[in-house]
mmCIF file of C-alpha atoms and ligand atoms in Angstrom:
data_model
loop_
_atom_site.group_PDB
_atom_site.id
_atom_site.type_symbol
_atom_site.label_atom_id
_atom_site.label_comp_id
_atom_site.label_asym_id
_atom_site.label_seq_id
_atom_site.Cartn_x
_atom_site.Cartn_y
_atom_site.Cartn_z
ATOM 1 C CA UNK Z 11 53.669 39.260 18.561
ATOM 2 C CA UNK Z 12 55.633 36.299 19.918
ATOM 3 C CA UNK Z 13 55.898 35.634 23.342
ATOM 4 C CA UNK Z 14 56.413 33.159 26.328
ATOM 5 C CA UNK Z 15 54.600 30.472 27.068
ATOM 6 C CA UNK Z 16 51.473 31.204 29.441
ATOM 7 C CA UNK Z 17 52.901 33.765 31.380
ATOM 8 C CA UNK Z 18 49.490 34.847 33.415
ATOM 9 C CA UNK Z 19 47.540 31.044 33.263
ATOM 10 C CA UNK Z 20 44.555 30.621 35.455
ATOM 11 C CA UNK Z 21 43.267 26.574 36.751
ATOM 12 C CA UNK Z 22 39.926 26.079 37.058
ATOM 13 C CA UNK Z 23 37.533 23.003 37.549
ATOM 14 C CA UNK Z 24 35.448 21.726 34.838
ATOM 15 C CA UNK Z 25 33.361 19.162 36.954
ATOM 16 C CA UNK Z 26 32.211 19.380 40.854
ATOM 17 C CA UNK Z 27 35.430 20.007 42.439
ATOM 18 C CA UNK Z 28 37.935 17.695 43.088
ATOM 19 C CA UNK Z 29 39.440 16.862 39.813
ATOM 20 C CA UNK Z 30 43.170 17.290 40.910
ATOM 21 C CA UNK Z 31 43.855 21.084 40.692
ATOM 22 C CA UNK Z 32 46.040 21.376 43.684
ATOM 23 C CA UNK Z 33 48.200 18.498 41.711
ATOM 24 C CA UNK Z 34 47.813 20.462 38.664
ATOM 25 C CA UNK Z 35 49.019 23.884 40.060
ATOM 26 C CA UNK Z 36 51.643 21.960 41.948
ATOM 27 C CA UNK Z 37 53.116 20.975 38.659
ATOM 28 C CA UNK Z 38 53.210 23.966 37.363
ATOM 29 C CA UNK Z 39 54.657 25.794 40.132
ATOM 30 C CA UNK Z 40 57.438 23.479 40.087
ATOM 31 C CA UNK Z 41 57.941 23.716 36.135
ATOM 32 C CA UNK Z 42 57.192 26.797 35.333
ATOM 33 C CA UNK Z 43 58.366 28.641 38.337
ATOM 34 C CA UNK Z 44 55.608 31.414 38.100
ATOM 35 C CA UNK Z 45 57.045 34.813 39.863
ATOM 36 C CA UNK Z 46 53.297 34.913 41.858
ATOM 37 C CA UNK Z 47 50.415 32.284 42.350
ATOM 38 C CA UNK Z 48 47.146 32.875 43.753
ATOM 39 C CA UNK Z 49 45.048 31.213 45.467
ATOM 40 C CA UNK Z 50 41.415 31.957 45.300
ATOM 41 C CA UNK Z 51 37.808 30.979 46.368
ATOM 42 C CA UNK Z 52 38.160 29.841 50.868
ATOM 43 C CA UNK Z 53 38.339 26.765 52.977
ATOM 44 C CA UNK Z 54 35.875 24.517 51.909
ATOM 45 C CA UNK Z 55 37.960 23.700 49.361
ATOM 46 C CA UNK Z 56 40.837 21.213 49.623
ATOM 47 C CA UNK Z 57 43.873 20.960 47.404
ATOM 48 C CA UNK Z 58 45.938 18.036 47.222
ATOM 49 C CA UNK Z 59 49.538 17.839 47.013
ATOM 50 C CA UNK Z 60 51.619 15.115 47.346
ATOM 51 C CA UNK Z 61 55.841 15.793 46.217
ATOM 52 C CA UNK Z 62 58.421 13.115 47.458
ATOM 53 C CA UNK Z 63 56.351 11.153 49.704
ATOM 54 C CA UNK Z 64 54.854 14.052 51.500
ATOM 55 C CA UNK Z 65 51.170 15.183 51.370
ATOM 56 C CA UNK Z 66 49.570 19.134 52.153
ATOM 57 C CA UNK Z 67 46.137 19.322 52.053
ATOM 58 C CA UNK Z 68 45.615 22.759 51.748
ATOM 59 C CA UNK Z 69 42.474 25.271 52.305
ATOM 60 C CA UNK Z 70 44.356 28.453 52.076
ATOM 61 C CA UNK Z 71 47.860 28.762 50.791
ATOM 62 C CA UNK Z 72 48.389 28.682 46.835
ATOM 63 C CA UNK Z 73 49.449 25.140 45.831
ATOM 64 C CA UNK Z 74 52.267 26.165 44.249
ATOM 65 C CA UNK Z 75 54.057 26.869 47.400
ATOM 66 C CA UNK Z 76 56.478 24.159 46.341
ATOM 67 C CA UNK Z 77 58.568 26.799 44.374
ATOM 68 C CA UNK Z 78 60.653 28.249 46.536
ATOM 69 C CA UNK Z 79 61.060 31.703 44.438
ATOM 70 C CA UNK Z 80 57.263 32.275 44.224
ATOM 71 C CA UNK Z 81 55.054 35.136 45.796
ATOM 72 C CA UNK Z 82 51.912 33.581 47.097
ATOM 73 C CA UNK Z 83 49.231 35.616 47.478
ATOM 74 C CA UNK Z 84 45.357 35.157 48.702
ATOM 75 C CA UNK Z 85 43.464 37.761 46.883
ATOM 76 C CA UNK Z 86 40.992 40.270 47.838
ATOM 77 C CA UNK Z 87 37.795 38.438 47.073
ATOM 78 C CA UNK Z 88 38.972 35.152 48.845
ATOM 79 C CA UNK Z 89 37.954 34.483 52.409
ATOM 80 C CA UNK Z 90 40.259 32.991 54.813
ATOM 81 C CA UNK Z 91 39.402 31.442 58.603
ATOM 82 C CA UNK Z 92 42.549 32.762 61.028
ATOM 83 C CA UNK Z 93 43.913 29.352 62.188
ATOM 84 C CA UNK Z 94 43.899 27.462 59.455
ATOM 85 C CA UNK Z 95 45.756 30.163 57.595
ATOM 86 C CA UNK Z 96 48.530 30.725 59.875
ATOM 87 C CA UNK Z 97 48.884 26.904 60.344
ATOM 88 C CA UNK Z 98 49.259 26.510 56.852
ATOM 89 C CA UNK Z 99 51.907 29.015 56.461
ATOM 90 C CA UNK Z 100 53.749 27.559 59.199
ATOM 91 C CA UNK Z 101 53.606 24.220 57.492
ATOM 92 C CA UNK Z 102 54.358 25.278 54.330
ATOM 93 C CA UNK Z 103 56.567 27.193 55.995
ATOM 94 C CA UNK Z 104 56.029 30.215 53.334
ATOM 95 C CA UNK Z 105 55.387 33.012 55.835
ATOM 96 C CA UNK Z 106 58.172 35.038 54.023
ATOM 97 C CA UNK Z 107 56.981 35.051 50.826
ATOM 98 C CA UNK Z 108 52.976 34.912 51.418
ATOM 99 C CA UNK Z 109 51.045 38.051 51.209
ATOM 100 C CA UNK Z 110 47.004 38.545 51.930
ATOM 101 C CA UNK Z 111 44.820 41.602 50.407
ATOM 102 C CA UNK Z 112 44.094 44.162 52.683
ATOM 103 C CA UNK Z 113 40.299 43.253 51.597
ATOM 104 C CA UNK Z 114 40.172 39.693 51.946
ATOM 105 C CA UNK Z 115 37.090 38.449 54.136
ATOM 106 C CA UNK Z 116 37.651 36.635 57.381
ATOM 107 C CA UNK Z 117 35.653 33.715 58.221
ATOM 108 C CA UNK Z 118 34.821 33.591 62.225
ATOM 109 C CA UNK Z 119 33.090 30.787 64.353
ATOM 110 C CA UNK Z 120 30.057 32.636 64.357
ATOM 111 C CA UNK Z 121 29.706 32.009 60.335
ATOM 112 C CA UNK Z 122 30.315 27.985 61.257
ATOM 113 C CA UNK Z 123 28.069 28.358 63.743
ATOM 114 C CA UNK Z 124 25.135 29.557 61.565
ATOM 115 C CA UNK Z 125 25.814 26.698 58.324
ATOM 116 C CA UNK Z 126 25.531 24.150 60.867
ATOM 117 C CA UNK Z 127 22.351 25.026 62.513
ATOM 118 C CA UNK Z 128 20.793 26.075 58.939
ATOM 119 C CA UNK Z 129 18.792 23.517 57.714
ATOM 120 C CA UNK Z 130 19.107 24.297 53.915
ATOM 121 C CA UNK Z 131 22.709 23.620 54.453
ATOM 122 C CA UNK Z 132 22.213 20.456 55.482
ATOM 123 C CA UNK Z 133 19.967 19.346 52.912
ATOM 124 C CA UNK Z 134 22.570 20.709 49.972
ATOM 125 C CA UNK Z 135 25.143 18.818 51.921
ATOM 126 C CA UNK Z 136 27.474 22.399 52.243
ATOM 127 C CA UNK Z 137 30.765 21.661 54.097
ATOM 128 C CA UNK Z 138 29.791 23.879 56.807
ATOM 129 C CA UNK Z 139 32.720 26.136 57.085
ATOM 130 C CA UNK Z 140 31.175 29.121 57.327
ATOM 131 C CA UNK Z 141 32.031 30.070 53.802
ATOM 132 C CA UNK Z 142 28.444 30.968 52.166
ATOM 133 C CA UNK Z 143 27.503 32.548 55.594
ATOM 134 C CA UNK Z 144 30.708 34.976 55.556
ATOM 135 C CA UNK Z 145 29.768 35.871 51.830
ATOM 136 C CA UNK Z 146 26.393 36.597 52.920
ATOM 137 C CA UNK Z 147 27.544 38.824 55.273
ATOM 138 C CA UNK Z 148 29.871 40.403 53.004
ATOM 139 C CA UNK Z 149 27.047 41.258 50.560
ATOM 140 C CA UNK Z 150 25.678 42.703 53.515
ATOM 141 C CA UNK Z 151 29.105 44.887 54.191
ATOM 142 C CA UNK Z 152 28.599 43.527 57.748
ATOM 143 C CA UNK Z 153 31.888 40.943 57.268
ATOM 144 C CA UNK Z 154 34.693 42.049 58.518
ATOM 145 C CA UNK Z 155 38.525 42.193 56.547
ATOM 146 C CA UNK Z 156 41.959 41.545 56.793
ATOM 147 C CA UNK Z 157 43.018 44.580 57.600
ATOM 148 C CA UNK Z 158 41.219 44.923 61.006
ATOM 149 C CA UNK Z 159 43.109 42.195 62.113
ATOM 150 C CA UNK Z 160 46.155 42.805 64.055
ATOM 151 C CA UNK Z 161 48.015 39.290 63.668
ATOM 152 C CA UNK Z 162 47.850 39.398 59.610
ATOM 153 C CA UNK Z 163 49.394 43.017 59.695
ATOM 154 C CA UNK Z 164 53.040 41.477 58.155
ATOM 155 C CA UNK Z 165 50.931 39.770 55.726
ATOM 156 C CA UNK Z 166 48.753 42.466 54.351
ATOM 157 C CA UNK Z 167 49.254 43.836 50.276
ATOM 158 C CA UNK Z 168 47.452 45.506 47.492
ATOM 159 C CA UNK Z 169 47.616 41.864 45.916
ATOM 160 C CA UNK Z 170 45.639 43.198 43.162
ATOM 161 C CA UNK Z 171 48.288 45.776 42.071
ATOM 162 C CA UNK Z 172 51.022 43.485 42.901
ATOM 163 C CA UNK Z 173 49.393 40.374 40.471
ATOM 164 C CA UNK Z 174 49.021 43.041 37.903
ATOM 165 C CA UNK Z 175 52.393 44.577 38.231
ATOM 166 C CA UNK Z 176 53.488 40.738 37.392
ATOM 167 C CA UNK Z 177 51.580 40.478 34.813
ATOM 168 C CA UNK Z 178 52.699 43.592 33.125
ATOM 169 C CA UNK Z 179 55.752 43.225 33.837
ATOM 170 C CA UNK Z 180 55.911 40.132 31.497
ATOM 171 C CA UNK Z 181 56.221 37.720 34.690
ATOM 172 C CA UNK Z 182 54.489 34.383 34.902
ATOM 173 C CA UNK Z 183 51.134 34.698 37.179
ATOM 174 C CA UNK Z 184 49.653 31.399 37.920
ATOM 175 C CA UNK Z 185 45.909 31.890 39.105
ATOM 176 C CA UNK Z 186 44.651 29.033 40.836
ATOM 177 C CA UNK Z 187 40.897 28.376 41.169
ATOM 178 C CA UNK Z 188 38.939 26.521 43.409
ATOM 179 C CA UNK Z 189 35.864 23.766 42.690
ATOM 180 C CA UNK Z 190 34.818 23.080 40.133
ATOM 181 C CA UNK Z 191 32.141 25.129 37.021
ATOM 182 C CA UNK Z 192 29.411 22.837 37.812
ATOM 183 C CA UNK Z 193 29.360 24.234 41.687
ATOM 184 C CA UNK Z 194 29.035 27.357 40.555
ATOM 185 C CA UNK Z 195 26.304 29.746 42.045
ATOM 186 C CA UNK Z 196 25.786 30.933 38.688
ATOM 187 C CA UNK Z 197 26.555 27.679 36.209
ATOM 188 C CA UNK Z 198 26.147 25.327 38.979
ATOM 189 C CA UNK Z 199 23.405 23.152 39.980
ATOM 190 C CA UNK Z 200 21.714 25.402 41.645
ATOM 191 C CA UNK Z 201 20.688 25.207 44.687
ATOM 192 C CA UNK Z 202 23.373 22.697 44.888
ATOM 193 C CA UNK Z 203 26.321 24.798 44.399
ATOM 194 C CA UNK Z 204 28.285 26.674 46.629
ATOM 195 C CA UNK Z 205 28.589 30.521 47.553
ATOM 196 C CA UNK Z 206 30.627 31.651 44.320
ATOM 197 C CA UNK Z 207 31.005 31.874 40.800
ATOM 198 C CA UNK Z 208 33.686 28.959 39.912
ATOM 199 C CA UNK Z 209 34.591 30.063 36.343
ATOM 200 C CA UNK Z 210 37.662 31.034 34.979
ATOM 201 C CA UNK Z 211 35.891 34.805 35.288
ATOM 202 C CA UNK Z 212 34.762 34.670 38.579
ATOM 203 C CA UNK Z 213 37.848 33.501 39.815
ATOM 204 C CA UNK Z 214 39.654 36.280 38.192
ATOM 205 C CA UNK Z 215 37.423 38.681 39.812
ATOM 206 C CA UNK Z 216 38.410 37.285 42.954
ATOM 207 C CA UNK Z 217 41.901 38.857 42.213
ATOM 208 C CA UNK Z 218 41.258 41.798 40.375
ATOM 209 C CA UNK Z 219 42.731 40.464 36.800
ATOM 210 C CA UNK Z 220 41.094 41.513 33.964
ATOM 211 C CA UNK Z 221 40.079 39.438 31.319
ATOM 212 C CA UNK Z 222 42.443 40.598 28.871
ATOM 213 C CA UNK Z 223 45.670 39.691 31.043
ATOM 214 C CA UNK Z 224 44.958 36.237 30.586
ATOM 215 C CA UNK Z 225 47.189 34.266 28.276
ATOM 216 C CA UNK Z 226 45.758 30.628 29.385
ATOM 217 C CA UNK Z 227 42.735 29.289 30.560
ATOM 218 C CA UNK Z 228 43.687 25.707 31.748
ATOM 219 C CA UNK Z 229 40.174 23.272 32.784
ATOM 220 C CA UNK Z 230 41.072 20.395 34.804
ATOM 221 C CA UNK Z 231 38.609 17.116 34.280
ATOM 222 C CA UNK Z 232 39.378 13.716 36.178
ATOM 223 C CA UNK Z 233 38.987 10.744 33.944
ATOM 224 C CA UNK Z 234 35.759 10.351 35.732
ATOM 225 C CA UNK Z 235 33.436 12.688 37.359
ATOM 226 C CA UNK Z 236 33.289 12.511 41.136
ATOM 227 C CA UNK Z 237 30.714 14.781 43.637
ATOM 228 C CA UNK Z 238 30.072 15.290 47.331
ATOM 229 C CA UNK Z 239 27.327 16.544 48.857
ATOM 230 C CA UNK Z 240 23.676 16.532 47.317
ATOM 231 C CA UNK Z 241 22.423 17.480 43.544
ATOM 232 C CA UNK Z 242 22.627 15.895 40.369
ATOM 233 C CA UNK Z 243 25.556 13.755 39.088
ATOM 234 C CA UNK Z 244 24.281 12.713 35.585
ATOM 235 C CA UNK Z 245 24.767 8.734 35.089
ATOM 236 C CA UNK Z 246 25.887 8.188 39.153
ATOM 237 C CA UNK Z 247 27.328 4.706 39.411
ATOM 238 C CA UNK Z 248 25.969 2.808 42.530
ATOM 239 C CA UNK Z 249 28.911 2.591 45.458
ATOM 240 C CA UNK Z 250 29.632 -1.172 44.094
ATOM 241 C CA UNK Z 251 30.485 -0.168 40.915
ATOM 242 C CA UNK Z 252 32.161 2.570 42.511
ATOM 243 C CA UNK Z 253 34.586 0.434 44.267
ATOM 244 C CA UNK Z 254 34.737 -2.055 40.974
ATOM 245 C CA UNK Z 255 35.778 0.924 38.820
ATOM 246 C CA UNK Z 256 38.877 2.189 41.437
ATOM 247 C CA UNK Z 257 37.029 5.374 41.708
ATOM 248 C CA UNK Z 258 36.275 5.560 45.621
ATOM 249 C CA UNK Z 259 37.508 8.719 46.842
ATOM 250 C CA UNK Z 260 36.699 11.077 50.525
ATOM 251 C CA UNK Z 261 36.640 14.352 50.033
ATOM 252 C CA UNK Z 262 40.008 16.218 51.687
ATOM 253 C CA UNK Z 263 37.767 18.611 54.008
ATOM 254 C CA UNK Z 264 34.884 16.553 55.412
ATOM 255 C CA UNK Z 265 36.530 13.011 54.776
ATOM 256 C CA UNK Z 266 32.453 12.033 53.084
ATOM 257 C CA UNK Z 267 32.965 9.514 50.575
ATOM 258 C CA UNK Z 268 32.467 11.319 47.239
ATOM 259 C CA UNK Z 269 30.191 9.808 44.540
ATOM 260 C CA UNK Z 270 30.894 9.256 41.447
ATOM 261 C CA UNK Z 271 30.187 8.721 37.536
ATOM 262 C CA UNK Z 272 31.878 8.209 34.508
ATOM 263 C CA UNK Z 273 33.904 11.122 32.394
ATOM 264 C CA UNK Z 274 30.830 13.265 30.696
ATOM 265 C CA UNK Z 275 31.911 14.650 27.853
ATOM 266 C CA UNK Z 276 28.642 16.920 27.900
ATOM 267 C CA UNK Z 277 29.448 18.723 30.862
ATOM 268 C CA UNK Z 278 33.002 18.922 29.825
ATOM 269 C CA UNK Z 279 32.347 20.628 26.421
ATOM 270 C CA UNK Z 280 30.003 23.420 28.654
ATOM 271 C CA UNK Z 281 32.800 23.726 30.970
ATOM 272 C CA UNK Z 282 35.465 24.196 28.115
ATOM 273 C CA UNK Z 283 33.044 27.409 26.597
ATOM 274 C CA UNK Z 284 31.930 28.939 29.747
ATOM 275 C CA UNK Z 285 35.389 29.095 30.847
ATOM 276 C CA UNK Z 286 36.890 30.029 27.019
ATOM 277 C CA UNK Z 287 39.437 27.088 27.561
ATOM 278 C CA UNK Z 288 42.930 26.858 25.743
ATOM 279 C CA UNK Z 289 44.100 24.217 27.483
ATOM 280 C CA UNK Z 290 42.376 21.079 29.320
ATOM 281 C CA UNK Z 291 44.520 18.820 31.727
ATOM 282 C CA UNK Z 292 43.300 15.348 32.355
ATOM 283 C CA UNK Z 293 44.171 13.819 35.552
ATOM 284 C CA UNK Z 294 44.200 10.551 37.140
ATOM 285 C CA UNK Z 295 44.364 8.132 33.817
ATOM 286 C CA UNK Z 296 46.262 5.946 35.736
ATOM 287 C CA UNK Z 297 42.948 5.237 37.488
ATOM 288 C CA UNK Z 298 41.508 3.732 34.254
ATOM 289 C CA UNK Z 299 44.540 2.404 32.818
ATOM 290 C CA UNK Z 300 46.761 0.971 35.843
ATOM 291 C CA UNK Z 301 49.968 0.092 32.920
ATOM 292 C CA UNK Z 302 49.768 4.418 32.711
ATOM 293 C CA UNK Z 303 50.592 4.912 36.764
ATOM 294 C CA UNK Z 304 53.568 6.910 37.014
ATOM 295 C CA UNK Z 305 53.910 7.383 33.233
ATOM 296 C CA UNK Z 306 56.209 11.106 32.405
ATOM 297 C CA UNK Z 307 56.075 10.490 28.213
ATOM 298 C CA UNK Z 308 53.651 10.518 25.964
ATOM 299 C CA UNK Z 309 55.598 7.511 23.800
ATOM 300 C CA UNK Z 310 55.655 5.519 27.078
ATOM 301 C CA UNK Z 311 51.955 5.703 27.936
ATOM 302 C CA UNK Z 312 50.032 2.369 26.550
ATOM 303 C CA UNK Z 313 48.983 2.658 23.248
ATOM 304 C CA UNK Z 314 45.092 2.218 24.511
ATOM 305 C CA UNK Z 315 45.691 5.457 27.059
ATOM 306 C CA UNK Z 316 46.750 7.697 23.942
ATOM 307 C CA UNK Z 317 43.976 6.317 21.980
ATOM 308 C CA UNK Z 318 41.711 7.614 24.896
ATOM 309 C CA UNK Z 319 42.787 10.618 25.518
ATOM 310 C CA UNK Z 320 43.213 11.545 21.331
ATOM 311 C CA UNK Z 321 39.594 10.763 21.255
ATOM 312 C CA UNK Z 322 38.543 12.912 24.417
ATOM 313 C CA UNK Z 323 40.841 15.601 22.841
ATOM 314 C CA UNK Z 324 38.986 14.942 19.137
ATOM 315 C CA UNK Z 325 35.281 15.476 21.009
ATOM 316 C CA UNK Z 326 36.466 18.612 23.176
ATOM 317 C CA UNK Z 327 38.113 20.607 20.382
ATOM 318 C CA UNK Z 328 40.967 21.701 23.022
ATOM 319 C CA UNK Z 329 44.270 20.673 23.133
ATOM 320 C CA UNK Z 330 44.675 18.192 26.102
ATOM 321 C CA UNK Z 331 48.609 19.540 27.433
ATOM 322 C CA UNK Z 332 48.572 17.531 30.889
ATOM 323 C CA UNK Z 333 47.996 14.320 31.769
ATOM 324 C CA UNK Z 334 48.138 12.680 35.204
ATOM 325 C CA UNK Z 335 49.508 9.513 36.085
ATOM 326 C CA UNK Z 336 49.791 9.412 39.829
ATOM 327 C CA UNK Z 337 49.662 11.615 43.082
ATOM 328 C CA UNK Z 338 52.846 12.641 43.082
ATOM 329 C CA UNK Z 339 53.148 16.347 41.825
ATOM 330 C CA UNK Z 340 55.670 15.085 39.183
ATOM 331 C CA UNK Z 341 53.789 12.088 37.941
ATOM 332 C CA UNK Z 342 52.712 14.090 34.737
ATOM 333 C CA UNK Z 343 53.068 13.817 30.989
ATOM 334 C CA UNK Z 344 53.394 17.504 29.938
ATOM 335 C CA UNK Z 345 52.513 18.617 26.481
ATOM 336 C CA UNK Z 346 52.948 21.617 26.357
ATOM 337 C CA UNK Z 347 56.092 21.911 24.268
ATOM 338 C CA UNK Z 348 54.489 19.865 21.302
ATOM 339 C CA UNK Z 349 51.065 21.469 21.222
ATOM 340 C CA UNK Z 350 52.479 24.758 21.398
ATOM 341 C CA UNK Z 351 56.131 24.917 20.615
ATOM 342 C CA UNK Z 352 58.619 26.652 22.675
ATOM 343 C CA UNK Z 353 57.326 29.894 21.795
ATOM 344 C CA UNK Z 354 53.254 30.853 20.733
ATOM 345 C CA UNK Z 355 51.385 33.349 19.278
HETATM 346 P P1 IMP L 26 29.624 24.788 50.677
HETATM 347 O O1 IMP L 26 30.239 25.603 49.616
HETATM 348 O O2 IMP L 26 30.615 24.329 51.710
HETATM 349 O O3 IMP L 26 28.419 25.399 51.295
HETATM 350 O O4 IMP L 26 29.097 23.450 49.981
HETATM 351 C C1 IMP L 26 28.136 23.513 48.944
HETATM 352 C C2 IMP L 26 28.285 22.327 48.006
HETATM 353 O O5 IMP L 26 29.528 22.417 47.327
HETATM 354 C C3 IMP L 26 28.310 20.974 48.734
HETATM 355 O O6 IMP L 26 27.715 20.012 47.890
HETATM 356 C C4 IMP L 26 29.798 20.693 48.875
HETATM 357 O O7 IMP L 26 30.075 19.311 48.974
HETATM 358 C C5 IMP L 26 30.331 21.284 47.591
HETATM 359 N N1 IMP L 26 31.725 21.727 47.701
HETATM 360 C C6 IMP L 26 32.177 22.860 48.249
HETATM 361 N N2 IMP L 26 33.529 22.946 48.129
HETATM 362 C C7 IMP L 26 33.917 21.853 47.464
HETATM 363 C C8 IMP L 26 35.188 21.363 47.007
HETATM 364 O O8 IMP L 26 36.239 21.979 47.171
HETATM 365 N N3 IMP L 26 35.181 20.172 46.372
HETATM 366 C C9 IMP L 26 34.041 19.488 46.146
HETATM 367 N N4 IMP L 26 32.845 19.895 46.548
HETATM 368 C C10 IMP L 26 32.777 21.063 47.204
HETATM 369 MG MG1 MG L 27 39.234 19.057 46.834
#
């Protein structure tokens, strides 16, 4: 059977976080106008999105809030904090067309409270937004949801019926998943993970899609690998090289300076199977190749930059589709249409 391209595509992470998924989804909002995105995973989190000369960094609303005609939802196993929610909306200024589960979890103070006086928390280097505390609770069925709170009544769905009505319905769904596979609880380096399961899986769990309604599986990498917090980052450059290379970054929600290493093809092969990857998007090339900075075509990137990224592409086995080449949303080389045609089995 023929039919559209990706019309229920989920993002995830293939490193530590980080690796431009808020750019990613961005994109694709934009592009592909997707009738619903979701956001998943909580507020430790931050997605980057930069359109026009304007930057969001957002812990809570879907980063495809740029299209205008798109339902955003925050599904049932995400976990928002109260404030930062409704500022987002208001910034974003999506508070029409934003809808929260009636059994998403609701981080309080009390949850902040407890990660910053916990001393294993500190020595994992958590963010300490009361995230892994306000799962723990959950597990407990002590936490409490979204639908005992008055203010997010005009908010509240069955997002998991809605995302599947889209889905069924033949609409475009655009999942969008948070961190990255080598955080995972499960995958991750454990203890030095966070309080969920990052894959492709486990983020469709969050919202209550089953596996088969997924068309796409798209793993983000950044041309290097970047971390923050403690654990193991396999061949860790020391902060001069860091700064040599171009690749000093701070992370979006505690402003750390995030470490970093060069692209590991290792980890990204592991990544690409746990997740059953059809697509990978590579972002920030223009950080190894400057001449590739703001680059839209795949004839106009430098001939070294499409050797690269053919030989990433040869190693992984999956068809690289999109490339970064800058912050802005738009500052992509898209693929999709000559990997896959207009239409795909
Ligand atoms: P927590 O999930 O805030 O407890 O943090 C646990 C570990 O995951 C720490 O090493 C954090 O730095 C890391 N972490 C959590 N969320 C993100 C993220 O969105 N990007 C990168 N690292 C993250
Ligand atoms: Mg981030």
């Amino acid at each position: 059977m023929l039919r559209d391209i990706t019309p229920v595509t989920v993002v995830v992470g293939g490193f530590f976080g980080d690796e431009g998924k808020g750019k990613v989804a961005a994109y694709l909002g934009l592009k592909d106008m997707p009738s619903a995105a979701v956001r998943t995973g909580s507020i430790n989190a931050g997605h980057t999105v930069s359109f026009n000369g304007v930057v969001w960094k957002l812990r809570s609303v879907p980063s495809a809030f740029l299209c205008r005609s798109c339902r955003l939802y925050i599904p049932a196993g995400a976990l928002i904090n109260l404030d930062i929610f409704l500022d987002e909306v208001e910034k974003t200024k999506c508070g029409d067309r934003i809808f929260v589960d009636f059994n998403t979890g609701v981080i309080t103070d009390e949850h902040v409270f407890r990660e910053t006086t916990d001393e294993l928390m500190k020595l994992i280097g958590s963010t300490k937004q009361g995230v892994g505390a306000a799962v723990s609770d959950r597990v407990m069925r002590k936490l409490k949801l979204a639908k005992e709170y008055e203010v997010l009544k005009n908010y509240l769905r069955d997002v998991a019926l809605e995302v599947n009505e889209y889905a069924d319905r033949g609409g475009k769904v655009l999942v969008e998943g948070t961190q990255g596979l080598y955080l995972s609880l499960y995958f991750g380096t454990y203890p030095y993970v966070t309080s969920r399961d990052t894959s492709a899986s486990g983020v469709l769990s969050e919202v209550g899609l089953g596996p088969k309604k997924v068309d796409d599986v798209l793993v983000v990498f950044k041309s290097y690998v970047t971390r923050v917090g403690e654990g193991p980052l396999p061949n860790e450059l020391n902060p001069d090289e860091v700064v040599r290379l171009g690749f000093s970054e701070r992370a979006s929600v505690t402003g750390r300076v995030r470490r970093a290493a060069p692209f590991n093809m290792e980890l990204a092969r592991k990544a690409l199977i746990i997740n059953s990857a059809t697509q990978v998007a590579l972002t920030k090339v223009d950080v190894l190749f400057r001449d590739a900075r703001n680059v839209r075509e795949w004839g106009k990137l430098p001939v070294e930059v499409r050797n690269w990224v053919s030989e990433v592409e040869n190693v992984l086995k999956v068809p690289i589709t999109l490339i970064g080449t800058g912050e802005d949303v738009m500052a992509m080389v898209d693929l999709r249409q000559d990997v896959f045609g207009s239409l795909r089995r």
